[in-house]
XYZ file of C-alpha atoms in Angstrom:
295
model
C -1.101 1.510 -25.154
C -4.232 1.504 -23.016
C -2.357 1.122 -19.735
C -0.230 4.244 -20.105
C 3.433 4.730 -20.990
C 5.571 1.638 -21.271
C 8.261 0.972 -18.706
C 11.303 3.129 -19.399
C 9.455 5.411 -21.821
C 11.068 8.741 -22.573
C 9.338 12.026 -21.671
C 8.401 12.506 -25.344
C 6.831 9.043 -25.451
C 4.876 9.794 -22.260
C 3.568 13.004 -23.815
C 2.563 11.050 -26.940
C 0.701 8.428 -24.916
C -1.062 11.096 -22.874
C -1.799 13.368 -25.854
C -5.336 13.899 -24.564
C -4.164 14.419 -20.985
C -2.972 12.075 -18.245
C -5.207 9.186 -17.166
C -8.032 9.707 -14.695
C -6.353 8.070 -11.716
C -8.346 5.824 -9.420
C -9.000 7.198 -5.932
C -9.410 4.499 -3.298
C -9.559 4.247 0.477
C -8.179 1.670 2.889
C -10.368 0.111 5.553
C -7.890 0.794 8.353
C -9.536 4.222 8.539
C -12.130 2.510 10.749
C -9.688 1.039 13.266
C -10.566 2.127 16.785
C -13.919 3.628 15.745
C -17.565 2.558 15.894
C -17.732 2.107 12.107
C -17.573 -1.613 11.384
C -15.942 -3.207 8.379
C -19.164 -3.617 6.405
C -20.541 -0.166 7.149
C -17.156 1.296 6.180
C -17.641 0.055 2.614
C -20.942 1.887 2.326
C -19.449 5.068 3.795
C -16.637 4.915 1.230
C -19.122 4.621 -1.617
C -21.159 7.524 -0.262
C -18.018 9.689 -0.114
C -17.315 9.046 -3.793
C -14.308 6.695 -3.775
C -13.712 4.550 -6.855
C -12.500 1.437 -5.043
C -11.799 -0.079 -1.631
C -8.774 -1.701 -0.006
C -8.877 -4.366 2.703
C -6.647 -5.982 5.316
C -6.884 -9.761 5.525
C -6.662 -9.814 9.343
C -9.442 -11.341 11.472
C -11.716 -12.186 8.555
C -14.172 -14.880 9.610
C -16.065 -16.666 6.812
C -19.224 -14.771 7.800
C -17.473 -11.382 7.710
C -15.829 -12.165 4.385
C -19.227 -12.916 2.868
C -20.781 -9.750 4.307
C -17.921 -7.609 3.012
C -18.031 -9.181 -0.451
C -21.789 -8.604 -0.598
C -21.350 -4.955 0.451
C -18.701 -4.409 -2.210
C -20.965 -5.967 -4.817
C -23.970 -3.890 -3.703
C -22.017 -0.638 -3.828
C -20.151 -1.461 -7.019
C -16.779 -0.838 -5.362
C -14.007 -3.154 -6.581
C -11.397 -4.392 -4.117
C -8.383 -2.445 -5.345
C -5.856 -4.308 -3.201
C -5.361 -6.214 0.022
C -2.608 -5.820 2.604
C -0.671 -8.620 4.309
C 1.642 -7.792 7.223
C 4.628 -10.156 7.510
C 6.294 -9.385 10.856
C 7.420 -13.012 11.366
C 8.905 -13.532 7.919
C 12.488 -13.493 9.213
C 11.998 -15.321 12.499
C 15.073 -17.224 13.697
C 13.088 -20.477 13.589
C 12.775 -21.920 10.099
C 9.465 -23.502 11.046
C 7.988 -20.094 11.891
C 9.235 -18.665 8.590
C 7.606 -21.582 6.776
C 4.341 -21.113 8.659
C 4.403 -17.398 7.820
C 4.866 -18.012 4.094
C 2.102 -20.636 4.036
C -0.193 -18.334 6.034
C 0.540 -15.489 3.598
C -0.456 -17.705 0.680
C -3.809 -18.277 2.375
C -4.189 -14.493 2.589
C -3.566 -14.358 -1.144
C -6.445 -16.807 -1.562
C -8.668 -14.421 0.420
C -7.657 -11.487 -1.765
C -8.370 -13.598 -4.843
C -11.860 -14.366 -3.496
C -12.439 -10.614 -3.184
C -11.513 -10.203 -6.849
C -8.389 -8.161 -6.179
C -5.455 -8.163 -8.583
C -2.974 -6.463 -6.237
C -1.514 -7.378 -2.861
C 0.606 -5.195 -0.601
C 3.223 -7.021 1.478
C 4.613 -5.275 4.556
C 7.700 -6.935 6.086
C 8.622 -6.125 9.677
C 11.825 -5.261 11.497
C 15.178 -6.989 11.755
C 15.434 -9.344 14.721
C 17.219 -7.870 17.778
C 18.011 -4.579 16.079
C 20.310 -6.133 13.466
C 22.407 -7.792 16.183
C 23.114 -11.464 16.918
C 21.873 -12.602 13.487
C 23.730 -11.246 10.469
C 21.464 -8.652 8.773
C 22.480 -10.084 5.387
C 21.062 -13.451 6.430
C 17.818 -11.832 7.580
C 17.603 -9.868 4.345
C 18.035 -13.114 2.419
C 15.194 -14.749 4.350
C 12.958 -11.789 3.477
C 13.896 -11.973 -0.210
C 13.227 -15.709 -0.390
C 9.953 -15.512 1.502
C 8.453 -12.597 -0.395
C 9.580 -14.061 -3.710
C 7.744 -17.319 -2.951
C 4.582 -15.485 -1.866
C 4.693 -13.242 -4.939
C 5.210 -16.211 -7.255
C 2.152 -17.882 -5.755
C 0.101 -14.689 -6.147
C 1.272 -14.270 -9.746
C -0.166 -17.698 -10.513
C -3.556 -16.270 -9.530
C -3.146 -13.124 -11.601
C -2.182 -10.929 -8.650
C 0.687 -8.422 -8.670
C 2.661 -7.668 -5.525
C 3.622 -4.301 -4.059
C 6.188 -4.020 -1.239
C 5.701 -1.289 1.333
C 8.435 0.214 3.466
C 7.842 1.398 7.030
C 9.551 4.097 9.095
C 11.284 2.276 12.025
C 15.050 2.523 11.615
C 15.465 -1.253 11.895
C 12.710 -2.133 9.450
C 13.888 -4.492 6.716
C 12.897 -1.944 4.076
C 12.641 1.608 5.393
C 13.364 3.948 2.477
C 13.011 4.283 -1.266
C 16.628 3.144 -1.570
C 16.157 -0.090 0.403
C 12.850 -0.722 -1.361
C 14.609 -0.428 -4.717
C 17.299 -2.854 -3.578
C 14.700 -5.347 -2.383
C 12.941 -5.185 -5.753
C 16.272 -5.785 -7.491
C 17.079 -8.772 -5.295
C 13.639 -10.375 -5.627
C 13.962 -9.944 -9.371
C 10.378 -10.469 -10.467
C 8.657 -8.058 -12.903
C 5.357 -8.559 -11.064
C 6.882 -7.423 -7.751
C 6.882 -3.635 -7.520
C 6.836 -0.912 -4.895
C 4.111 0.588 -2.755
C 5.021 3.983 -1.338
C 3.328 5.828 1.478
C 3.931 9.579 1.331
C 3.811 9.756 5.141
C 6.596 7.183 5.352
C 8.616 8.976 2.696
C 8.259 12.315 4.469
C 9.124 10.919 7.919
C 12.351 9.259 6.709
C 13.353 12.235 4.542
C 12.687 10.813 1.072
C 11.603 13.823 -0.954
C 9.408 13.780 -4.087
C 12.476 13.574 -6.332
C 13.320 10.103 -4.974
C 10.250 8.662 -6.706
C 12.261 8.743 -9.927
C 14.109 5.662 -8.603
C 10.835 3.744 -8.814
C 9.853 4.771 -12.320
C 8.172 1.797 -13.963
C 8.235 -0.141 -10.677
C 5.465 1.476 -8.660
C 2.244 -0.475 -8.086
C 0.335 1.623 -5.563
C 0.488 4.821 -3.504
C -0.739 5.489 0.041
C -1.905 9.046 0.582
C -2.331 10.903 3.893
C -0.873 13.734 5.948
C 0.830 14.282 9.306
C 1.723 17.156 11.627
C 5.496 16.567 11.701
C 8.164 13.926 11.121
C 6.371 11.438 13.345
C 4.391 8.567 11.885
C 0.645 9.308 11.767
C -2.094 9.218 9.151
C -4.261 12.347 9.064
C -6.600 13.530 6.291
C -4.691 14.916 3.289
C -4.313 18.664 3.508
C -4.476 18.816 7.299
C -0.734 18.573 7.979
C 2.676 19.536 6.651
C 3.492 16.897 4.009
C 4.022 18.514 0.561
C 1.458 16.222 -1.017
C 1.034 18.150 -4.262
C 4.780 17.999 -4.848
C 4.691 14.223 -4.397
C 1.760 14.006 -6.819
C 3.645 16.128 -9.337
C 6.586 13.726 -9.048
C 4.241 10.805 -9.717
C 2.932 12.559 -12.782
C 6.489 13.176 -13.988
C 7.344 9.453 -13.909
C 4.151 8.468 -15.742
C 2.439 6.741 -12.825
C -1.015 5.420 -13.764
C -1.997 3.404 -10.679
C -4.314 4.202 -7.797
C -4.046 6.921 -5.186
C -5.117 5.169 -1.996
C -6.087 7.340 0.956
C -4.932 5.612 4.146
C -6.063 7.043 7.474
C -5.758 5.202 10.780
C -6.172 5.495 14.544
C -7.983 8.815 14.593
C -7.530 10.669 17.913
C -11.182 11.633 17.550
C -12.929 8.349 16.643
C -16.399 9.913 16.633
C -15.306 12.187 13.771
C -13.852 9.503 11.523
C -16.575 9.795 8.870
C -15.863 13.533 8.649
C -12.162 12.705 8.399
C -12.794 10.372 5.468
C -15.109 12.818 3.689
C -12.670 15.696 4.162
C -9.801 13.486 3.001
C -11.665 12.497 -0.139
C -12.530 16.112 -0.962
C -8.997 17.434 -0.445
C -7.356 14.556 -2.326
C -9.738 14.760 -5.273
C -9.195 18.533 -5.408
C -5.402 18.183 -5.508
C -5.644 15.535 -8.217
C -7.969 17.712 -10.319
C -5.691 20.725 -9.949
C -2.831 18.632 -11.326
C -4.876 17.161 -14.163
C -4.842 13.674 -12.642
C -8.594 13.379 -12.157
C -11.712 14.716 -13.859
């Protein structure tokens, strides 16, 4: 098949599909690299193209109609497709049903924005349990999250958009590990709802490369960056301590064919962000080439 090994394929089948070598994986960059810097959201697209990235990823926050048009025009001019868009859902399990309803309806409008950008993938990021899992039964809150994300994903599916769920590192986050991500995927129970892993998040919470096997066939996207220790940060790949090549090798072992999305944010040296992005592209592309994942 053109899209790589089928779900659940055996190692021999994967080898057969990739007889001429593994696919040339897409290398993308997320626009949150520019947060807190002088590079605006339109210029950032042109910088990404100049660095050599294959595609671009957006956040749907604070997008005025004028900015949306300017960003779409920049993507068209540079030939960069919108690989995915991210929607943060911190109010999805609010105690008030009206707020939960507003959040779901708002998220559907974000899906419409992603559709207008031509994206076929959305990343949903749920927030933390209310009051540190106290007062309101965590099982009830979990159920609200399942119901809400299922409805949003169903809506997106109707527009030809797949959904990836991302887990974060706070200990009270609704999904905060590969294990809880897998459980959420099971409970949502939709084939077009898969996982999005961030290797920083995995490293910080102690999920080693071997845990990716739990997401075989259910992984939509990968966030790629580095950090200096087990504290959440997003530095250029190769500048910290995360065993990134080992994570990439684990991806290769499970037959992953999606994008590798470099995600930097909140640089402590904003004036050097373009250098950060260029260095990150070079180091990521080099690792991928060394592993036969990119030409």
